[in-house]
Coordinates of C-alpha atoms in Angstrom, one line a residue:
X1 CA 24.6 -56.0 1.0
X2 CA 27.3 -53.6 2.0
X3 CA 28.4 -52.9 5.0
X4 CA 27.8 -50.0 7.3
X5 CA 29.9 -46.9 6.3
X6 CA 31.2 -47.0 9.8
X7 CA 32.7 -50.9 9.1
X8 CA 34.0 -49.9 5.8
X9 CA 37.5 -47.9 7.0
X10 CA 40.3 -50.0 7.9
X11 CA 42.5 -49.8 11.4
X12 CA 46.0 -49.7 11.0
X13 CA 47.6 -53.3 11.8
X14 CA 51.5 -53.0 11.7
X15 CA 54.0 -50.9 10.2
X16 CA 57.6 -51.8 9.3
X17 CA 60.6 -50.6 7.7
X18 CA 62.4 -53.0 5.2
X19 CA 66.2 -52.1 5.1
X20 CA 68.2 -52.4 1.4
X21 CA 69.0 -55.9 1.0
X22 CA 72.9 -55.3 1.3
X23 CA 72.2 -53.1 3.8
X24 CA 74.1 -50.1 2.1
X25 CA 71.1 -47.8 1.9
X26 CA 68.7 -47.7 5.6
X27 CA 66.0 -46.1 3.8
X28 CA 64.7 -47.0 0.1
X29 CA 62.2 -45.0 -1.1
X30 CA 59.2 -47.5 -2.3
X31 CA 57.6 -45.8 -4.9
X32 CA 54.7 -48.4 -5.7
X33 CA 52.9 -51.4 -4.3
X34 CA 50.6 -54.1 -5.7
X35 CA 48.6 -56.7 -4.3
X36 CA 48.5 -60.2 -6.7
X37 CA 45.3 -59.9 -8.2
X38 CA 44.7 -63.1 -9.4
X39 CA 43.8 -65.3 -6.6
X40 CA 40.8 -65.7 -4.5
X41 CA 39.1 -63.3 -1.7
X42 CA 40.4 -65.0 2.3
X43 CA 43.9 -66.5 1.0
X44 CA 46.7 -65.1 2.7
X45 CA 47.5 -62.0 0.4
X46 CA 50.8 -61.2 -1.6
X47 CA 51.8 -57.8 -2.7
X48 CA 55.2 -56.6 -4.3
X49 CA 56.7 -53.0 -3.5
X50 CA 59.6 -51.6 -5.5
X51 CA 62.2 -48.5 -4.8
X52 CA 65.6 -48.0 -5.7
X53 CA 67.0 -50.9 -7.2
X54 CA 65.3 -53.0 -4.8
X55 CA 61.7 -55.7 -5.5
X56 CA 60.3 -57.4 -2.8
X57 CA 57.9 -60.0 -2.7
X58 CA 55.6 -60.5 0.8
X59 CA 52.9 -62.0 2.5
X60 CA 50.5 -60.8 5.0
X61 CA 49.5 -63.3 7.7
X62 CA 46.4 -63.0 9.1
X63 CA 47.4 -63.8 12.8
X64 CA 49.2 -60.7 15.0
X65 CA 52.3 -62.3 15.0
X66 CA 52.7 -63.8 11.7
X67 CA 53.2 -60.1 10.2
X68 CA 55.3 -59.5 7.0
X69 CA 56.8 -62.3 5.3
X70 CA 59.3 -61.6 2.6
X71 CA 58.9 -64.3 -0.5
X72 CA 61.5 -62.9 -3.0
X73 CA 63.7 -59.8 -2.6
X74 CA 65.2 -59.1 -6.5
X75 CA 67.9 -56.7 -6.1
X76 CA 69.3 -54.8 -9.5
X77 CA 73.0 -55.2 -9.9
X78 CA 73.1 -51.9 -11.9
X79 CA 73.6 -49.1 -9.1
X80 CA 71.6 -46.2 -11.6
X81 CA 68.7 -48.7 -11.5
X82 CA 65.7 -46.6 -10.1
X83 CA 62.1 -48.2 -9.9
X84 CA 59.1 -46.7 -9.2
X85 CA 56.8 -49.0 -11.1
X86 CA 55.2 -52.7 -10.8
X87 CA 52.4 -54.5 -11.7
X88 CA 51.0 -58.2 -11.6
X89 CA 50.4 -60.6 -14.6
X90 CA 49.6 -64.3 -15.0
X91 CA 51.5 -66.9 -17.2
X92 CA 48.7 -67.9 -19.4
X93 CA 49.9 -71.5 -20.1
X94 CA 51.5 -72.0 -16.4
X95 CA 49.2 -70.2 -13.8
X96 CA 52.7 -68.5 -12.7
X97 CA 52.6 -64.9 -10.8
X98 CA 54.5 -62.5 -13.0
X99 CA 55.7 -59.2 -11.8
X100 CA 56.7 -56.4 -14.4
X101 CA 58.9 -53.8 -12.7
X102 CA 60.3 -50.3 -14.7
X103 CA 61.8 -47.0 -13.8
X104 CA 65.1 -45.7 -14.9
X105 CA 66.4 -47.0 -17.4
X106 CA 63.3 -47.4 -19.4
X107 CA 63.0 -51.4 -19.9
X108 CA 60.9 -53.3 -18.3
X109 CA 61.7 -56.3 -16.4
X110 CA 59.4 -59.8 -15.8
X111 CA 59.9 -61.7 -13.5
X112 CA 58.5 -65.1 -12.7
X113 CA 58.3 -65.0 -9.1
X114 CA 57.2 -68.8 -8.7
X115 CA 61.0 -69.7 -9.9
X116 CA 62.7 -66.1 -9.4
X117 CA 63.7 -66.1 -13.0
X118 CA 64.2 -63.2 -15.1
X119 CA 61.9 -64.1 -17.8
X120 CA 62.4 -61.1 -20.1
X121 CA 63.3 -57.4 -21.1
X122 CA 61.0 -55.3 -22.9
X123 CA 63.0 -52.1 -24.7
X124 CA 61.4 -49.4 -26.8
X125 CA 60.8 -46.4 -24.3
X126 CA 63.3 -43.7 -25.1
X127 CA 62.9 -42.3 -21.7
X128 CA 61.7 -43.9 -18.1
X129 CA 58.8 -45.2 -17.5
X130 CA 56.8 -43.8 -14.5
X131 CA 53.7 -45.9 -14.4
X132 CA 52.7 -50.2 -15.6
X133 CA 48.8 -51.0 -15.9
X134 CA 47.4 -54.4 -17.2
X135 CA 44.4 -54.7 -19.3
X136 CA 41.6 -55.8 -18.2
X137 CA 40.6 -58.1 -21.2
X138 CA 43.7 -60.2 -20.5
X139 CA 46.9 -60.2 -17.9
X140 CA 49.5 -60.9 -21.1
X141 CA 48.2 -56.9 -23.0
X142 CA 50.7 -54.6 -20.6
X143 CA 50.6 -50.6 -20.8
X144 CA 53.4 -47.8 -19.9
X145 CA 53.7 -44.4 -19.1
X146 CA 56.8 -42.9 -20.1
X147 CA 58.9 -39.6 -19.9
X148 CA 58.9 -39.8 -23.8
X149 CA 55.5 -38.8 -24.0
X150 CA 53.9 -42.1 -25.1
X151 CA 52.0 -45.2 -24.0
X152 CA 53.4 -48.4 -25.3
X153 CA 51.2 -51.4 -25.2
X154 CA 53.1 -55.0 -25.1
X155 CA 52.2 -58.2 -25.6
X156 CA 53.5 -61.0 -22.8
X157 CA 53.0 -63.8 -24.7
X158 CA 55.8 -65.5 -25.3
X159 CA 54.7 -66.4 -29.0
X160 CA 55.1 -62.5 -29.4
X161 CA 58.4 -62.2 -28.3
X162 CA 60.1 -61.0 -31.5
X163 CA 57.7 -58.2 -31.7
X164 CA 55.8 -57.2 -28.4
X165 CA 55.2 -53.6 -28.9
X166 CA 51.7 -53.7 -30.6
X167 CA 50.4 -49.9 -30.0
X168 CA 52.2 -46.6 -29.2
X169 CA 49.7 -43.7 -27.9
X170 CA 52.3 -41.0 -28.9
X171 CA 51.6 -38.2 -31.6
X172 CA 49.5 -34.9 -30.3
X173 CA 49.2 -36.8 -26.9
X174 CA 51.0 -35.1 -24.6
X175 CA 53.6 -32.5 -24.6
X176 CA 55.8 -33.3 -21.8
X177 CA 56.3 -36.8 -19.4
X178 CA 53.3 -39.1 -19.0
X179 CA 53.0 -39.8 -14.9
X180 CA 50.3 -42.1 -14.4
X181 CA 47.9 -44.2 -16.7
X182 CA 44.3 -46.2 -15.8
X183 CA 42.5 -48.9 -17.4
X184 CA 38.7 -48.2 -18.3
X185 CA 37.4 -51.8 -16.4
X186 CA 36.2 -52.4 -20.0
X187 CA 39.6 -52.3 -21.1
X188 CA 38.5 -50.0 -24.1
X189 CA 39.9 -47.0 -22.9
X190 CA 42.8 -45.7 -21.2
X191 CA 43.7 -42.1 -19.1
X192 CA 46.7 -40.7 -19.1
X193 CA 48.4 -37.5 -17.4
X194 CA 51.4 -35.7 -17.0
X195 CA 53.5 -33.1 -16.7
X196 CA 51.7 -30.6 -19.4
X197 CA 49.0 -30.8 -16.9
X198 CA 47.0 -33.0 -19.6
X199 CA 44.6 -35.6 -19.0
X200 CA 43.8 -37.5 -22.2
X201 CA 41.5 -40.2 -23.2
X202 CA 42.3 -42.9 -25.7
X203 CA 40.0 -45.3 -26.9
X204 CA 41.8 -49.2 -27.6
X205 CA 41.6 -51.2 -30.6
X206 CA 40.8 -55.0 -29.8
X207 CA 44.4 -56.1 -28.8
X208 CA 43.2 -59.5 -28.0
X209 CA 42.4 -60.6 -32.1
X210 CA 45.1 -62.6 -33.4
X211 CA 43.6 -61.7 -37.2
X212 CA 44.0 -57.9 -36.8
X213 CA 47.5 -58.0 -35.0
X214 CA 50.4 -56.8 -37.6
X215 CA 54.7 -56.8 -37.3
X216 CA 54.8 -53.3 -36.9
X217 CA 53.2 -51.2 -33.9
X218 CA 49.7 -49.4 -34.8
X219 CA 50.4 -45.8 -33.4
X220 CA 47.8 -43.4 -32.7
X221 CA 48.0 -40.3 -32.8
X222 CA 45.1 -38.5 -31.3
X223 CA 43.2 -39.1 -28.1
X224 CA 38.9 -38.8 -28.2
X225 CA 39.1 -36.4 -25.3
X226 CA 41.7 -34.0 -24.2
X227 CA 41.8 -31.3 -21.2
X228 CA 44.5 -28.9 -19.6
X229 CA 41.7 -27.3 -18.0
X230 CA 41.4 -29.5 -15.1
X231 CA 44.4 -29.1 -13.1
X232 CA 47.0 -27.0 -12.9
X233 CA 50.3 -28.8 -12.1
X234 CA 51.9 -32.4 -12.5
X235 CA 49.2 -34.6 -13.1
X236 CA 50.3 -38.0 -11.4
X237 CA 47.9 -39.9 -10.8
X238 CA 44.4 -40.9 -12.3
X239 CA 41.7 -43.7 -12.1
X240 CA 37.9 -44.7 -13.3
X241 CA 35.1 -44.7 -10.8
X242 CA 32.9 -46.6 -13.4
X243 CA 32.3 -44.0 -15.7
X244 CA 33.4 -40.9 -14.0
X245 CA 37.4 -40.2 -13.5
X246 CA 39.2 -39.3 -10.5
X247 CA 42.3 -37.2 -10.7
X248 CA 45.4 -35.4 -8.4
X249 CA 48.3 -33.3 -9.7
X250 CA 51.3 -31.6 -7.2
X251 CA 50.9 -28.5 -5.5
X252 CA 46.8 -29.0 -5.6
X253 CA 46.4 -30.5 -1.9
X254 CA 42.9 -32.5 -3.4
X255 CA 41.3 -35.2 -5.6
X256 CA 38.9 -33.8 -8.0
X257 CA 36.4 -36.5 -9.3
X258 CA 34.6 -35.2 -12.7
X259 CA 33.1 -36.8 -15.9
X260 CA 33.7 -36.1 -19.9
X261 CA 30.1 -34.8 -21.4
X262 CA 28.8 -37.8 -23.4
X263 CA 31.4 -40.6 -22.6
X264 CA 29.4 -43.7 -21.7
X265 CA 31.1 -47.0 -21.5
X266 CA 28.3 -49.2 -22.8
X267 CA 27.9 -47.1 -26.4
X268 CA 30.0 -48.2 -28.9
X269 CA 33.8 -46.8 -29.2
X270 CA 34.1 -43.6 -31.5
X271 CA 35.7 -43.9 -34.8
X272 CA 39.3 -43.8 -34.8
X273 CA 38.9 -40.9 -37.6
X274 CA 36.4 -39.1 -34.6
X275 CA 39.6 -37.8 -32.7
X276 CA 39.9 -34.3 -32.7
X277 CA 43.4 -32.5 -33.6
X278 CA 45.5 -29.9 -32.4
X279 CA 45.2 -27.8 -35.4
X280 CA 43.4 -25.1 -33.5
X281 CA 44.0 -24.5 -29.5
X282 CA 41.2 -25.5 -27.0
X283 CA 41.9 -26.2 -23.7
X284 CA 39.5 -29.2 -23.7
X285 CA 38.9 -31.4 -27.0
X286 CA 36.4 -33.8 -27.2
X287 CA 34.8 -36.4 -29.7
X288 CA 32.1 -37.4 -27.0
X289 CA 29.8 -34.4 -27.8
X290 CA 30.4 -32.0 -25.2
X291 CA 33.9 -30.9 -22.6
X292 CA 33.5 -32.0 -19.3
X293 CA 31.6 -31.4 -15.6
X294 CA 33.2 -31.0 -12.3
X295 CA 31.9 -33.0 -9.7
X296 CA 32.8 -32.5 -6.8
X297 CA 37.1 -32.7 -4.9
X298 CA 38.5 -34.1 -1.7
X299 CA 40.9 -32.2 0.8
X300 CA 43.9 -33.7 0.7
X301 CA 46.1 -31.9 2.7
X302 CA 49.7 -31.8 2.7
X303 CA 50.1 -33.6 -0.4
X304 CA 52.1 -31.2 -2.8
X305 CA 54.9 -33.3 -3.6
X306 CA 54.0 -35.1 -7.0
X307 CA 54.1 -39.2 -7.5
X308 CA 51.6 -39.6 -4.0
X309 CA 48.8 -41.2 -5.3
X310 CA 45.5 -42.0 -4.0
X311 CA 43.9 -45.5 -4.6
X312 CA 40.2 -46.3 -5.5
X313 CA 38.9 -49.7 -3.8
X314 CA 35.7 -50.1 -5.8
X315 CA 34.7 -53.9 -5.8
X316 CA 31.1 -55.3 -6.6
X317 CA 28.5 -55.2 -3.7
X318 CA 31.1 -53.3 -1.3
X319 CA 31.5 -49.7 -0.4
X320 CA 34.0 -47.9 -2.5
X321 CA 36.3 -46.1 -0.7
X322 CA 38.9 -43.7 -1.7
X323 CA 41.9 -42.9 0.1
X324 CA 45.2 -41.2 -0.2
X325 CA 48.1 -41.0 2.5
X326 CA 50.6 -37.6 3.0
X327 CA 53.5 -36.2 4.2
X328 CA 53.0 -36.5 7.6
X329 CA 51.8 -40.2 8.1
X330 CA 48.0 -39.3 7.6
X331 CA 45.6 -41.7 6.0
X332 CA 42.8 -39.9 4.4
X333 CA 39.4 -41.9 3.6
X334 CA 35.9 -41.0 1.9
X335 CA 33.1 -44.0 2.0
X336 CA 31.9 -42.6 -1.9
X337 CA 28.8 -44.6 -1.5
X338 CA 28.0 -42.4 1.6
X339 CA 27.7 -39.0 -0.5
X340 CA 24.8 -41.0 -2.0
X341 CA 23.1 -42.0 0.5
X342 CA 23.4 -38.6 2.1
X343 CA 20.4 -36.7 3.2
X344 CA 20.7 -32.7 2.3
X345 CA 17.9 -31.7 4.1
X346 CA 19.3 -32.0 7.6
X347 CA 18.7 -28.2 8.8
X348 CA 19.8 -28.3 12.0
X349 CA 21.7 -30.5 15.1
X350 CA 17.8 -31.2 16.3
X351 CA 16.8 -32.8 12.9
X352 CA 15.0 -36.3 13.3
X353 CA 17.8 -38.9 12.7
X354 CA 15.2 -41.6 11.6
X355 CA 15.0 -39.6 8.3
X356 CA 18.6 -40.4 7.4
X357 CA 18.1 -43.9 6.9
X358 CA 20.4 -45.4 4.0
X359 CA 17.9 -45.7 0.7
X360 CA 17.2 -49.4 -0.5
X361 CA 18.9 -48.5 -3.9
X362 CA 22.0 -46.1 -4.9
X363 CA 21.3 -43.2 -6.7
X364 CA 24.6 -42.5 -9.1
X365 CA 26.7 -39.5 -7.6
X366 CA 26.8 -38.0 -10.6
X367 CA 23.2 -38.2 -11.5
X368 CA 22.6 -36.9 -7.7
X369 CA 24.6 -33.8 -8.2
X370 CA 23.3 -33.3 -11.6
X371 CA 19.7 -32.9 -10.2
X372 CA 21.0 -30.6 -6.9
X373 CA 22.5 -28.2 -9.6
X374 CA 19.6 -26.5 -11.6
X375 CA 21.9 -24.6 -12.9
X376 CA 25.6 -26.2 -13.2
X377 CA 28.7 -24.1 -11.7
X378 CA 31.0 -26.8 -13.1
X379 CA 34.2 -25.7 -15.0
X380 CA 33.4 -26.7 -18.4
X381 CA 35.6 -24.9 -20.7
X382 CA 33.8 -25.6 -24.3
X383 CA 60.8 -63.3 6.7
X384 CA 63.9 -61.2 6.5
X385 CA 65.7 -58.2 6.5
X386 CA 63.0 -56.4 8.3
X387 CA 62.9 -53.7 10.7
X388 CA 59.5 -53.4 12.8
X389 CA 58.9 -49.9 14.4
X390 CA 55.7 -50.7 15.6
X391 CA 54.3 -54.2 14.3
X392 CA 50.8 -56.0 15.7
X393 CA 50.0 -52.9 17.3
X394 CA 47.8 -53.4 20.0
X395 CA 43.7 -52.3 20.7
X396 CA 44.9 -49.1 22.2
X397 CA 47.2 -48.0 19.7
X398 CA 45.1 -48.6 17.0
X399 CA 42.6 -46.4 18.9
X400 CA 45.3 -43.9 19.4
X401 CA 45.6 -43.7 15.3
X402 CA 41.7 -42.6 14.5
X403 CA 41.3 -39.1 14.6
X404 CA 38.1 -38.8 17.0
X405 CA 37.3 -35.9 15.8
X406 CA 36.3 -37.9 12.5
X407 CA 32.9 -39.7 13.6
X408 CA 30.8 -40.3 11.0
X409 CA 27.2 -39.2 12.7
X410 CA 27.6 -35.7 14.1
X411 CA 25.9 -32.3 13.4
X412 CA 24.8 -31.3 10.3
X413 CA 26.7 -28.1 9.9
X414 CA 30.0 -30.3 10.0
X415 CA 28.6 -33.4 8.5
X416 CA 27.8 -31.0 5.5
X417 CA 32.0 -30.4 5.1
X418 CA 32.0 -34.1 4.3
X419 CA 29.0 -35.3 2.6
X420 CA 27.3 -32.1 0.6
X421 CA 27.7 -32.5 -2.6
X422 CA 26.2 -29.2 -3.8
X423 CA 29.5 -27.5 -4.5
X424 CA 32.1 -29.2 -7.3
X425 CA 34.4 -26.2 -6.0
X426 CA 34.3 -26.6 -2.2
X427 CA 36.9 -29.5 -1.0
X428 CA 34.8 -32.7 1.0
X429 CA 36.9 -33.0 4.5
X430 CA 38.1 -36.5 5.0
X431 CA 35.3 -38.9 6.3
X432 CA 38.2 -40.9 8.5
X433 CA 41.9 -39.9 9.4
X434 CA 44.4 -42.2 10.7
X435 CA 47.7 -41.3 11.9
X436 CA 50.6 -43.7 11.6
X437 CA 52.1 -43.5 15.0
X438 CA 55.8 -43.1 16.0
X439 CA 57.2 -42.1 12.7
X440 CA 56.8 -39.7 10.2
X441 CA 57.2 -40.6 6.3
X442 CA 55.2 -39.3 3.2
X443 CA 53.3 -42.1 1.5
X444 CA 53.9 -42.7 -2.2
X445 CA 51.0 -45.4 -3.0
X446 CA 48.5 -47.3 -1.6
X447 CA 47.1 -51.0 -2.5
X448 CA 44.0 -53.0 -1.5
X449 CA 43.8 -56.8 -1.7
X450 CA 41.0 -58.8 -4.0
X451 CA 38.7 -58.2 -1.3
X452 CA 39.4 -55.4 0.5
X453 CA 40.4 -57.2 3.7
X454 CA 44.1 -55.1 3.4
X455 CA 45.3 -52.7 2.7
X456 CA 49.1 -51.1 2.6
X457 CA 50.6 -48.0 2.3
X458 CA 54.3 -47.8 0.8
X459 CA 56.6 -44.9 1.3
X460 CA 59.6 -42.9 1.8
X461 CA 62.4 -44.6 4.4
X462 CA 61.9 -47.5 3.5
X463 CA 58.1 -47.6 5.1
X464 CA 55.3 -49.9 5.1
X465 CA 51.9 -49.5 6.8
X466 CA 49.8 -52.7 6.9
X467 CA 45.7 -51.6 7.4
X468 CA 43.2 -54.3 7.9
X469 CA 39.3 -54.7 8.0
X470 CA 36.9 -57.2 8.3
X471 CA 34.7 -57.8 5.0

């Protein structure tokens, strides 16, 4: 059973700033931050963040004055080095953690962080790489965005290691950079946006069959579904909420959450000969039998800068729960399963609570908005080096952080701003805001642990912001 909407939002633990490791630079920019996916819900989590030429390893205690421990701090010897990227794999013969980390210049470096060995060098990229994702299906199939307009899919076994490449997403793609890629949790297909304002679909060949595998790269040239017409800037970041997509570019100040016409996971993949070209101009392109329908967007405010990304924590029999962090040290959050279980027909402050009780089953957002909308108004064109500022904050602080303002149960006519899901055009305020007290940084990405229990927030100066809740 989940939990109350109300239990769902974390409080703000600690923050910290982690100085360079030689000390030379005060304030690192972390660009990304990953939890280890591969262990089990309770154990003390570990989570990587990278920036600069710097890759840190750490682990949250669950005490108030265990706080950060640092495990492994990698620092490039290559001054130019600039990483923005990381992601978490699995030795398949070992159990080892493995961390890939990219940027500028585009390779990519594994590390084993059990032994702190450089394990290898992946090289192919002609320009950097802005964003990792593993596969689903298995943690040795790797994926990366890159400034050269393609995906590149590697293979981390080490029986591969002459020729890991073994798929390039290139061709009539994208135009300009790629910014951000997501996994389908099937693993069949993979988003992709950038800086032509695209967002494409691909669908994946089986990557995981030995007998199909070849010594050359299969490159594909087309994706199933293709749109310009959803954004209007940098798209950097994008994710799956099951079926539907969630998406942000720069200069947009909100998340707009939306669904290709036809696309349903559980139907067989399209033909690979289904794509459709570029022969003729449309601003969407689609081999799933329609475009695509607006669902609904979050205001997220003073967010214009590109690379801030939101993060989707969507487990199994637990609320999902978007969030994104800005500028100013604000933590924006939306309980998703609440705009389910919202009742419309509250008409006035008076209105009998006991008839917004939460249903016994969830209706799908999308097929709720579907029915609201007779008529659709969607856009459907056809230990260590550490510096605490604030750590094991205490009851009062953490009170002083929640905007009060944000209470879940209140009148309708502001509950509506949050909750109504009758207008795809009309940005959802925030359902909780924190506030990172006593400093101001802009935060670049967020991670959740296996369970949900944490969460950080990674950022400019050098800035970390550990959030907890109980599960």
């Amino acid at each position: 059973m989940a939990p109350s909407s109300e239990s769902a939002f974390p409080t703000i633990k600690s923050i910290a700033r982690i100085n360079s490791l030689d000390r030379k630079n005060e304030e690192t920019q972390f660009f990304d931050c990953e939890f280890y996916p591969y262990t089990a819900q309770g154990v003390d989590p570990v989570f990587a963040v990278v920036g600069k030429g710097e890759t840190i390893v750490c682990r949250l205690g669950k005490t108030e004055e265990s706080g950060i421990e640092v495990l492994r701090w990698f620092k490039d010897d290559d001054e130019a080095v600039s990483l923005n990227s990381c992601t978490w794999s699995q030795d398949l013969a070992t159990g080892d953690p493995l961390l890939c980390v990219t940027g500028q210049p585009p390779s990519i470096k594994i590390f084993n962080v059990k032994t702190g060995e450089l394990l290898r060098t992946l090289i192919g990229h002609g320009k950097e790489i802005n964003d990792l994702a593993i596969s689903p299906l298995s943690p040795s199939i790797l994926a990366s965005a890159s400034m050269d307009y393609t995906v590149r899919f590697w293979s981390l076994d080490p029986a591969h290691e002459a020729q890991p490449c073994m798929l390039i997403c290139g061709g009539e793609g994208h135009k300009e950079g790629l910014l951000t890629l997501a996994f389908h949790p099937s693993g069949r297909y993979l988003l992709t946006g950038g800086m032509d304002c695209v967002v494409n679909l691909w669908t994946i060949p089986d990557l995981t069959n030995e007998v199909t595998r070849t010594d050359k790269p299969t490159i594909i040239h087309y994706p199933h579904f293709s749109t310009s017409a959803i954004h209007t800037d940098f798209v950097d970041c994008v994710a799956w909420y099951h079926d539907l997509i969630l998406s942000k570019c720069a200069n947009e100040n909100k998340i707009i959450l939306w669904r290709v016409e036809g696309f349903d996971s559980s139907s067989s993949s399209p033909s690979p000969t289904s794509a459709p070209t570029t022969h003729e101009f449309h601003p969407t392109r689609s081999a799933f039998g329609g475009t695509y329908q607006r669902l609904l967007q979050f205001e997220a405010a003073e967010t214009t800068p590109f690379y801030m990304r939101f993060s989707l924590f969507c487990q199994p029999h637990k609320r999902p729960i978007l969030v994104i962090g800005n500028e100013k040290s604000k933590v924006f959050f939306w309980d998703l399963q609440s705009l389910e279980e919202w009742d419309d027909n509250r008409d006035s402050e008076d209105a009998d609570r006991s008839k917004f009780k939460i249903p016994q089953a969830r209706k799908g957002i999308a097929r709720k908005i579907v029915k609201q909308r007779e008529v659709s108004i969607a856009s459907t064109t056809t230990t260590t080096t550490t510096t605490n500022t604030g750590s094991s904050l205490g009851p009062s602080a953490r009170t002083q952080c929640v905007d009060e303002t944000e209470n879940l149960i209140e009148g309708s006519s502001r509950a509506s701003l949050k909750f109504a899901v009758d207008d795809p055009f009309k940005s959802l305020l925030p359902h909780r805001t924190h506030v990172v007290p006593k400093v101001t940084f802009a935060a670049r990405h967020i991670a959740w642990s296996v369970g949900g229990e944490w969460m950080i927030i990674a950022g400019d100066q050098g800035m970390m912001a550990v959030f907890t809740r109980q599960v």
